[in-house]
């Protein structure tokens, strides 16, 4: 089975070697047909502590690294955050 790959925005980088990435998706509600926007937060492993808040990053599914960290940062797509 292929690993999931998501693109999201870094919301927090206060932990050591960990970033919180928000992945948003837009879909139509099955009953009311209204467009709904939802956001999921994932904790991702950032080995070099190089991600900043506001960066657009790509994360990939991986083996469990800690209790709630199951994703890794693959690459930084655009640096829109604080430097």
CSV table of C-alpha atoms in Angstrom, one decimal:
chain,number,residue,atom,x,y,z
A,1,UNK,CA,0.0,0.0,0.0
A,2,UNK,CA,1.5,3.4,-0.9
A,3,UNK,CA,2.2,5.9,1.8
A,4,UNK,CA,0.0,9.0,2.2
A,5,UNK,CA,1.5,12.3,1.2
A,6,UNK,CA,-0.2,15.6,2.3
A,7,UNK,CA,0.7,19.3,1.8
A,8,UNK,CA,0.0,21.7,4.7
A,9,UNK,CA,1.1,24.7,6.6
A,10,UNK,CA,3.3,24.7,9.7
A,11,UNK,CA,1.2,25.9,12.7
A,12,UNK,CA,3.8,25.4,15.5
A,13,UNK,CA,7.5,24.6,15.8
A,14,UNK,CA,7.9,25.0,19.6
A,15,UNK,CA,8.9,21.3,20.1
A,16,UNK,CA,12.3,19.8,19.5
A,17,UNK,CA,12.5,18.1,16.1
A,18,UNK,CA,8.7,18.3,15.8
A,19,UNK,CA,6.3,20.6,13.9
A,20,UNK,CA,2.5,20.7,13.9
A,21,UNK,CA,1.2,20.8,10.3
A,22,UNK,CA,-2.3,21.8,9.5
A,23,UNK,CA,-3.8,20.1,6.4
A,24,UNK,CA,-7.1,21.6,5.2
A,25,UNK,CA,-9.5,20.1,2.8
A,26,UNK,CA,-12.7,21.3,1.1
A,27,UNK,CA,-15.7,19.1,0.4
A,28,UNK,CA,-19.4,19.2,-0.2
A,29,UNK,CA,-21.6,18.1,2.6
A,30,UNK,CA,-23.4,14.9,1.6
A,31,UNK,CA,-26.9,16.0,2.7
A,32,UNK,CA,-26.9,19.8,2.6
A,33,UNK,CA,-24.6,20.2,-0.4
A,34,UNK,CA,-22.8,23.2,1.2
A,35,UNK,CA,-19.1,23.6,0.8
A,36,UNK,CA,-17.3,22.7,4.1
A,37,UNK,CA,-13.8,23.5,5.0
A,38,UNK,CA,-12.1,21.3,7.6
A,39,UNK,CA,-8.5,21.2,9.0
A,40,UNK,CA,-6.6,18.3,10.5
A,41,UNK,CA,-3.5,18.7,12.5
A,42,UNK,CA,-0.6,16.3,12.3
A,43,UNK,CA,2.7,16.2,14.3
A,44,UNK,CA,5.6,15.6,11.9
A,45,UNK,CA,9.2,14.8,12.5
A,46,UNK,CA,11.6,17.7,11.5
A,47,UNK,CA,15.1,16.3,12.0
A,48,UNK,CA,17.0,19.6,11.5
A,49,UNK,CA,14.6,22.0,13.2
A,50,UNK,CA,14.5,24.0,9.9
A,51,UNK,CA,10.7,24.5,9.5
A,52,UNK,CA,9.3,27.9,10.5
A,53,UNK,CA,5.8,28.9,11.3
A,54,UNK,CA,3.9,29.6,8.1
A,55,UNK,CA,6.0,27.4,5.8
A,56,UNK,CA,4.2,25.3,3.3
A,57,UNK,CA,5.5,21.7,3.7
A,58,UNK,CA,5.0,18.2,2.3
A,59,UNK,CA,4.6,15.4,4.8
A,60,UNK,CA,4.7,11.6,4.3
A,61,UNK,CA,3.3,8.8,6.5
A,62,UNK,CA,6.0,6.9,8.4
A,63,UNK,CA,6.4,4.4,11.2
A,64,UNK,CA,5.6,5.6,14.7
A,65,UNK,CA,8.4,7.9,15.9
A,66,UNK,CA,6.8,8.8,19.3
A,67,UNK,CA,3.4,8.5,21.0
A,68,UNK,CA,1.6,10.7,18.5
A,69,UNK,CA,4.2,11.4,15.8
A,70,UNK,CA,3.5,9.3,12.6
A,71,UNK,CA,4.6,11.7,9.9
A,72,UNK,CA,7.8,13.1,8.5
A,73,UNK,CA,8.6,16.4,6.7
A,74,UNK,CA,9.8,15.5,3.2
A,75,UNK,CA,10.4,19.0,1.9
A,76,UNK,CA,9.6,22.7,2.4
A,77,UNK,CA,7.6,23.9,-0.6
A,78,UNK,CA,7.6,27.7,0.2
A,79,UNK,CA,8.9,29.6,3.1
A,80,UNK,CA,6.2,32.1,4.0
A,81,UNK,CA,7.0,32.2,7.7
A,82,UNK,CA,9.0,34.1,10.2
A,83,UNK,CA,12.8,33.7,9.8
